[in-house]
Short mmCIF file of C-alpha atoms in Angstrom, two decimals:
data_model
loop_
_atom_site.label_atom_id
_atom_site.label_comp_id
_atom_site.label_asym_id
_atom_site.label_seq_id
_atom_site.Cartn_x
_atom_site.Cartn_y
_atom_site.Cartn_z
CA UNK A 24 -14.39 1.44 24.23
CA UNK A 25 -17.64 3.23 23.98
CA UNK A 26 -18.48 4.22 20.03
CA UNK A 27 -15.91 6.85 18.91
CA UNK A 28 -17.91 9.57 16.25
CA UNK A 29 -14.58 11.41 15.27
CA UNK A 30 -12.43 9.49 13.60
CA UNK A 31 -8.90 10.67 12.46
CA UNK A 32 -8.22 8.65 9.06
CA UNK A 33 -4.82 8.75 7.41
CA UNK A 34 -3.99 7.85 4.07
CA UNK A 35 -0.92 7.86 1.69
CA UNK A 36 -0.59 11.02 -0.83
CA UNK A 37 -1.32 9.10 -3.95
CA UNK A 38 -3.82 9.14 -6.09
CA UNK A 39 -5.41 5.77 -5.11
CA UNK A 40 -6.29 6.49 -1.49
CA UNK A 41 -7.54 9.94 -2.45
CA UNK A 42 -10.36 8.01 -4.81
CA UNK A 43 -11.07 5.25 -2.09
CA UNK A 44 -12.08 8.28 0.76
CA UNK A 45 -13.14 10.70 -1.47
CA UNK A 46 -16.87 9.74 -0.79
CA UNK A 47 -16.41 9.79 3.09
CA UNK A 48 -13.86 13.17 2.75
CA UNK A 49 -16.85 15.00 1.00
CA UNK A 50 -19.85 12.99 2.46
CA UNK A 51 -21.60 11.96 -0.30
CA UNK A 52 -22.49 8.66 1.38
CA UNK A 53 -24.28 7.69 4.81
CA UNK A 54 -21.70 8.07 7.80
CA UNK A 55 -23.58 6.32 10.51
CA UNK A 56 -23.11 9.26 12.85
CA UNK A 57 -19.15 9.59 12.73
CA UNK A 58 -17.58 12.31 11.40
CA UNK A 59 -14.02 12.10 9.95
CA UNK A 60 -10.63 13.85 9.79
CA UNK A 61 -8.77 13.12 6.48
CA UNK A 62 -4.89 13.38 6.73
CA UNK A 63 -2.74 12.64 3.90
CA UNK A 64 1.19 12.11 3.83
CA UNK A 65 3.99 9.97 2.41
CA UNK A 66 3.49 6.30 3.42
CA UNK A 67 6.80 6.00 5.07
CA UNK A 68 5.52 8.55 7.31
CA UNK A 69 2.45 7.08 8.26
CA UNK A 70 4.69 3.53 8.81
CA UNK A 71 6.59 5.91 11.17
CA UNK A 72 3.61 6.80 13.12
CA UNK A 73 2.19 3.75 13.20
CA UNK A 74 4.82 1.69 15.22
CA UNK A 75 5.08 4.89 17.23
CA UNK A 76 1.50 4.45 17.88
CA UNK A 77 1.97 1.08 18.65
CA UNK A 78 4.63 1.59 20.88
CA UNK A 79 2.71 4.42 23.07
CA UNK A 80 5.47 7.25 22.29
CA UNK A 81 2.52 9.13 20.14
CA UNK A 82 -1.27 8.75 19.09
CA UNK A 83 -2.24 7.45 16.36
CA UNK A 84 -5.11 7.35 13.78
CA UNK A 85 -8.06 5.42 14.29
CA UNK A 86 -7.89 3.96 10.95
CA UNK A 87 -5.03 4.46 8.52
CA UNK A 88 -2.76 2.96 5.40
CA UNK A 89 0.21 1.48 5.84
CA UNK A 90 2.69 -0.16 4.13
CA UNK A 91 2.26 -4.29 4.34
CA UNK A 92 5.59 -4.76 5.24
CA UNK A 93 4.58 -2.26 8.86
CA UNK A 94 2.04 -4.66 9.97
CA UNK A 95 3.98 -7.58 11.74
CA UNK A 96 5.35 -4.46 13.96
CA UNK A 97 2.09 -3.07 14.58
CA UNK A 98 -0.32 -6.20 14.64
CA UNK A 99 -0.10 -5.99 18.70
CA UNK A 100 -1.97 -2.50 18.49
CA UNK A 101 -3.72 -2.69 15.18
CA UNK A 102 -5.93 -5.07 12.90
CA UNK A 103 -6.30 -5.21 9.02
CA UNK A 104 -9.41 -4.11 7.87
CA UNK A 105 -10.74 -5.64 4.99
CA UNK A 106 -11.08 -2.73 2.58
CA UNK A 107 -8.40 -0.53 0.60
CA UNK A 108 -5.77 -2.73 0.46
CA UNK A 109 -3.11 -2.74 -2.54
CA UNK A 110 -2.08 -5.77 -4.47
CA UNK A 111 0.28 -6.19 -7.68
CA UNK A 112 -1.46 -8.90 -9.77
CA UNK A 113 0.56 -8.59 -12.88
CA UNK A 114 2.20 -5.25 -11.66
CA UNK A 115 3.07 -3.27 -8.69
CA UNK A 116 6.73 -1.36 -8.06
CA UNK A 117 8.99 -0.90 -11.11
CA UNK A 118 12.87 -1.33 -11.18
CA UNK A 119 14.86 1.31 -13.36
CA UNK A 120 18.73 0.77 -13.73
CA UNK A 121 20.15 3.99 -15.89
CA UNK A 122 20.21 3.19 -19.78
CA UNK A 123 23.79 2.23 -20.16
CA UNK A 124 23.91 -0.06 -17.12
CA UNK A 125 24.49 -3.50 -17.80
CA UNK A 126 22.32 -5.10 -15.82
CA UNK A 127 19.76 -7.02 -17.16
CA UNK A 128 17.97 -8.71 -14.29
CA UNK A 129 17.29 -7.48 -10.83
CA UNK A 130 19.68 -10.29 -9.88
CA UNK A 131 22.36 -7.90 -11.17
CA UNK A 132 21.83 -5.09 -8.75
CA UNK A 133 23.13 -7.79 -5.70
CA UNK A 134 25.49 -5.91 -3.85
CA UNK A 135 24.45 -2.32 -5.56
CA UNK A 136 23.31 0.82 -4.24
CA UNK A 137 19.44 0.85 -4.69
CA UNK A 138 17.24 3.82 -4.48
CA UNK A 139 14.57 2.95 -1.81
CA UNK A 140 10.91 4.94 -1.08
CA UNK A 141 11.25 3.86 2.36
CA UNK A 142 12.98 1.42 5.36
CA UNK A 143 9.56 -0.08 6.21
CA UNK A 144 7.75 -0.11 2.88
CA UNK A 145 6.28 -2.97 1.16
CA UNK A 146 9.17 -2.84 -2.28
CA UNK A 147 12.07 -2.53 0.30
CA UNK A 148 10.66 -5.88 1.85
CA UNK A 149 10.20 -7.32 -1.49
CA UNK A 150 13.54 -6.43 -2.79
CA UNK A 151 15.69 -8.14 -0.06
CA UNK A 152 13.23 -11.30 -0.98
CA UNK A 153 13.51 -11.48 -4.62
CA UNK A 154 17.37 -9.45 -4.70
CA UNK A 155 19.04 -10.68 -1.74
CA UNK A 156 21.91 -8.30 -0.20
CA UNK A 157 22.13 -5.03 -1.59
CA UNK A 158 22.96 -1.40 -0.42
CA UNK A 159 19.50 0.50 0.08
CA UNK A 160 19.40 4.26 0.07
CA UNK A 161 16.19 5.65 1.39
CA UNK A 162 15.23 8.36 -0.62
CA UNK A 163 11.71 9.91 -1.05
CA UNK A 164 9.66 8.37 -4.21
CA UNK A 165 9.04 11.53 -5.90
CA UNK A 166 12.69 11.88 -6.16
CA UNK A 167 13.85 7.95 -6.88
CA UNK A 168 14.32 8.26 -11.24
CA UNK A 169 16.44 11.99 -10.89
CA UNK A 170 18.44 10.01 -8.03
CA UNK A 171 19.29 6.64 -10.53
CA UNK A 172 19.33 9.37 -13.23
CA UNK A 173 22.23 11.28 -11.61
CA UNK A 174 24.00 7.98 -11.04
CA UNK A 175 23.86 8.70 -7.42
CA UNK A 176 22.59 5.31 -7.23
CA UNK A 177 22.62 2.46 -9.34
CA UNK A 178 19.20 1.28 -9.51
CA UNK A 179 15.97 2.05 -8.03
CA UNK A 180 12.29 1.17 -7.06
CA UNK A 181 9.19 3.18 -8.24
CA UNK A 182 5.94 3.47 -6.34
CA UNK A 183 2.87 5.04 -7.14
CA UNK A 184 1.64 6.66 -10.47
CA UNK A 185 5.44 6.45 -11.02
CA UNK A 186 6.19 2.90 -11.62
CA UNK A 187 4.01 3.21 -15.01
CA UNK A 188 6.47 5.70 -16.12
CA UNK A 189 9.72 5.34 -17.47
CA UNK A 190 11.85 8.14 -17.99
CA UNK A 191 14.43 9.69 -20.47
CA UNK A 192 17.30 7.83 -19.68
CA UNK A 193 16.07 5.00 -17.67
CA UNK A 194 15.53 1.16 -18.48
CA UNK A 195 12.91 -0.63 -16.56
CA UNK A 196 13.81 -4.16 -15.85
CA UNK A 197 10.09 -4.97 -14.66
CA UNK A 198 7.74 -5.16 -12.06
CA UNK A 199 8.82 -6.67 -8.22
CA UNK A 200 5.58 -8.68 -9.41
CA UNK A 201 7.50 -10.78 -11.53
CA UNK A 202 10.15 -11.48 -9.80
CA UNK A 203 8.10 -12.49 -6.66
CA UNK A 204 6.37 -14.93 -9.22
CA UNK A 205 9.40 -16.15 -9.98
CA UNK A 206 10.79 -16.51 -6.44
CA UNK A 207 7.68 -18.35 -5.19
CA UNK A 208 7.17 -20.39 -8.02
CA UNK A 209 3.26 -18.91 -7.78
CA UNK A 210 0.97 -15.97 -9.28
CA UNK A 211 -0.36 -14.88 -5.80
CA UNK A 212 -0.86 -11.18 -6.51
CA UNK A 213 2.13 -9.28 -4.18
CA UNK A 214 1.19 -7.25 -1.33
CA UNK A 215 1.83 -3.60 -1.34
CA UNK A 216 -0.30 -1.30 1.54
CA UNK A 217 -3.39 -2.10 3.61
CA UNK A 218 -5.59 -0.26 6.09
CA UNK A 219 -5.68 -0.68 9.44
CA UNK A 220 -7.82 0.43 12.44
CA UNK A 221 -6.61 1.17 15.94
CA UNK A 222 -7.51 -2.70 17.76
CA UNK A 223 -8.87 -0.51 21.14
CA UNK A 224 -12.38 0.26 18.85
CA UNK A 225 -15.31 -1.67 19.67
CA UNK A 226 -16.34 -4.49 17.19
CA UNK A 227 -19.28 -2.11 16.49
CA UNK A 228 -17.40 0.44 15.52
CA UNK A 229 -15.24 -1.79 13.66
CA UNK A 230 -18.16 -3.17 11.51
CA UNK A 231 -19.51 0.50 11.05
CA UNK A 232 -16.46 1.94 9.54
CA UNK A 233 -15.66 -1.19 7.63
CA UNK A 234 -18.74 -0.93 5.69
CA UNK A 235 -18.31 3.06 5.67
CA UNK A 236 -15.25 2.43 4.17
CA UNK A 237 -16.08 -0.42 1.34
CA UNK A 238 -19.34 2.51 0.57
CA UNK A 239 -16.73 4.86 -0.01
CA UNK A 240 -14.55 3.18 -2.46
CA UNK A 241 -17.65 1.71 -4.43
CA UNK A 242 -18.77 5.21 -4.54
CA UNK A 243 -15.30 6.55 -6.36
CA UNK A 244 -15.74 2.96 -8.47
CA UNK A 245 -18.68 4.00 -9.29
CA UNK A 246 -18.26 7.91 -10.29
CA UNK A 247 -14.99 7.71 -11.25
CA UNK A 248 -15.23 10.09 -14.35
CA UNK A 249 -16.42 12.55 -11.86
CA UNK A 250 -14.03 11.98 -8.56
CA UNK A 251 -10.47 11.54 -10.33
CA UNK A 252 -10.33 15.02 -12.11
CA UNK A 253 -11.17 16.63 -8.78
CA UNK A 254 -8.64 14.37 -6.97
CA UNK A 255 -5.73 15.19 -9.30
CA UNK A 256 -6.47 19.16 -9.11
CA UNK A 257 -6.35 19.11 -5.28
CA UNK A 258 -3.10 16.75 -5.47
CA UNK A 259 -1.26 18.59 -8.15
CA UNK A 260 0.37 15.76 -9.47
CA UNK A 261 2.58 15.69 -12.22
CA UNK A 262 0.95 12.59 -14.18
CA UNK A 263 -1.45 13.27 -16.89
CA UNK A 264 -4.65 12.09 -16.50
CA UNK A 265 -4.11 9.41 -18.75
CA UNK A 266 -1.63 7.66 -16.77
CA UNK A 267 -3.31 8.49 -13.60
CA UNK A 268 -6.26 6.52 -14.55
CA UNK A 269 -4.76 3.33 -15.55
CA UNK A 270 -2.83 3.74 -12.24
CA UNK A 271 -6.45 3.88 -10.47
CA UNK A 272 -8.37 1.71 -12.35
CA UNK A 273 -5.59 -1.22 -11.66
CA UNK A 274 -6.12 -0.61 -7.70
CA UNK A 275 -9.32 1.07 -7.17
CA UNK A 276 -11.71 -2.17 -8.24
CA UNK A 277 -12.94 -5.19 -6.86
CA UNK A 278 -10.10 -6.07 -4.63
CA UNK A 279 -9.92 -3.14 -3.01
CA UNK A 280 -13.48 -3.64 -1.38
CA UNK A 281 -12.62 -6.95 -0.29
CA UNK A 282 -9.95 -9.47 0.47
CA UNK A 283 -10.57 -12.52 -2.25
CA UNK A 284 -8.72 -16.48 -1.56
CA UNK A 285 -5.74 -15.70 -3.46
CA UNK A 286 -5.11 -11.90 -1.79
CA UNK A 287 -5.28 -13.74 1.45
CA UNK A 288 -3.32 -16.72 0.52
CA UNK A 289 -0.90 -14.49 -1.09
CA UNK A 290 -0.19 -12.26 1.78
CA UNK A 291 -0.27 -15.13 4.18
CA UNK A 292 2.78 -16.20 1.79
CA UNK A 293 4.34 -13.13 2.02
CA UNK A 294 4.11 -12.56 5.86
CA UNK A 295 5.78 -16.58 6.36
CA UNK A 296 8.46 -15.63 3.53
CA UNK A 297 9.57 -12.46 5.07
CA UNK A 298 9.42 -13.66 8.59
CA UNK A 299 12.04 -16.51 7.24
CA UNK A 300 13.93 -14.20 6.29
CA UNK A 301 13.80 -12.24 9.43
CA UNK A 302 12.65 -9.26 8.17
CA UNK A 303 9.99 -9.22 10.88
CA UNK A 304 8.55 -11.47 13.51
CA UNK A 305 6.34 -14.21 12.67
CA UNK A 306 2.47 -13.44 12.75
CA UNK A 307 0.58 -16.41 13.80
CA UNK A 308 -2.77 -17.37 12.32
CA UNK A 309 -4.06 -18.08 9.24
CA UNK A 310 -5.80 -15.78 6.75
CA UNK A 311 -7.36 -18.66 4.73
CA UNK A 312 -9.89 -19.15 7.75
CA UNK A 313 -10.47 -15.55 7.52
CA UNK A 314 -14.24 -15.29 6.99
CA UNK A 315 -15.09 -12.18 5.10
CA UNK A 316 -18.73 -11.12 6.79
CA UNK A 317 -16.24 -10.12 9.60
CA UNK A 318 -14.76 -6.99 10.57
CA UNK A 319 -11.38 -7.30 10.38
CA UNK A 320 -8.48 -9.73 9.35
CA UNK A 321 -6.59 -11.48 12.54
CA UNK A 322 -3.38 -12.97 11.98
#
């Protein structure tokens, strides 16, 4: 494919991703030529599209997030790049049961109805790992704590700026970071979303917006006293700007602009324990050869 110079870029509508493009958005670094068009929507979405993509029945983005739990079903049509991506270390997703409920472990939601941010997202892939059998209920994240509030459900998973917030009314029984400790018996940080770029670019191109990309989020590293107040004004979130920036400092930071041993050993981990458990198909590979002065991750 000869080099592409427009580049359609997608991203989730948090906070995060905003910060990591917010450099290339507003070009305040050196893009090499290409010019860029910034979408933003709800990560399920962008799942969606993605394994439509992949499948032919739309087109896609050159380069976009996605949850980590999409990319079995896409790896045919896209690769990992190895910038952007979201880990829980010590945190990640929250569960919230309503005050009064008496469960006091995730392991006493088995069998319950569970407020879910999405069918193909990263916590709904965790959950059925660390839970087991329960009864999801997809519901959008912005609306997950009224939902477990209401008793509509009996539990629920919190994404985003969210799952640092617990609301009147709600117990949080603790991070899907724990528990995947727990399950695994290690402290490989969990995977949460990545970026990936349309397989059908040239290696050049590849290598050009990989290094455009890791600019971009050393840039909002870099400035971010300066880029998060403008970020949160044109998202209109409802977080204070307290809470927003612990959110970003705890994934926009060194492992965002790379993929270090125990990221790749830990989503290596993840990918063989979900495919186990059938909850996609294998990817073969191995990400501990991965050598990071390359491109792009292959599995």
């Amino acid at each position: 494919m000869d080099k592409t110079h427009h580049i359609r870029l997608a991203l989730s509508s948090d906070s995060d991703d905003a910060v990591m493009v917010f450099a290339l958005q507003n070009q305040l670094i050196d893009l090499q030529g290409y010019s860029f068009e910034v979408v933003s929507d709800d990560i399920e979405n962008l799942n969606q599209i993605a394994q439509q993509a992949a499948s032919k029945h739309v087109k896609g983005f050159h380069i976009s997030a996605i949850s980590a739990a999409t990319f079995p079903l896409v790896s045919h049509a896209f690769d990992l790049l190895p910038v952007g991506a979201s880990f829980g270390f010590s945190w990640g997703p929250s569960i919230v049961v309503a005050q009064e409920s008496p469960a006091q472990s995730i392991k006493d939601l088995a069998g319950l109805r569970l407020a879910i941010p999405g069918a193909h997202t990263s916590a709904y892939a965790t959950a059925q790992m660390v839970i087991g059998d329960f009864q999801p209920v997809f519901i959008e994240f912005q609306h997950i704590a009224k939902a477990v509030i209401s008793k509509k459900v009996d539990g629920g998973i919190l994404i985003h700026e969210a799952q640092l917030i617990t609301p009147p009314g709600l117990r949080n029984l603790g991070y899907l970071t724990k528990y995947w400790h727990e399950v695994t018996q290690t402290s490989y940080p969990l995977p949460l979303g990545v970026i990936v770029c349309d397989n059908s670019l040239s290696d050049k191109d590849k290598q050009s917006l990989t290094q455009i990309y890791r600019n971009s989020i050393q840039y909002g590293i870099d400035h971010i006293e300066d880029v998060l107040p403008q970020v949160l004004a044109s998202l209109k979130l409802p977080y204070s700007y307290r809470d927003s920036k612990i959110y970003i400092t705890r994934y926009v930071e060194a492992s965002a602009l790379n993929y270090s041993p125990a990221m790749r050993q830990g989503l290596q981990l993840w990918l063989d324990y979900g495919a186990n458990r059938n909850l996609w198909p294998s990817c073969s590979g191995d990400l501990l050869d991965f050598n990071h002065e390359t491109f792009c991750l292959s599995l």
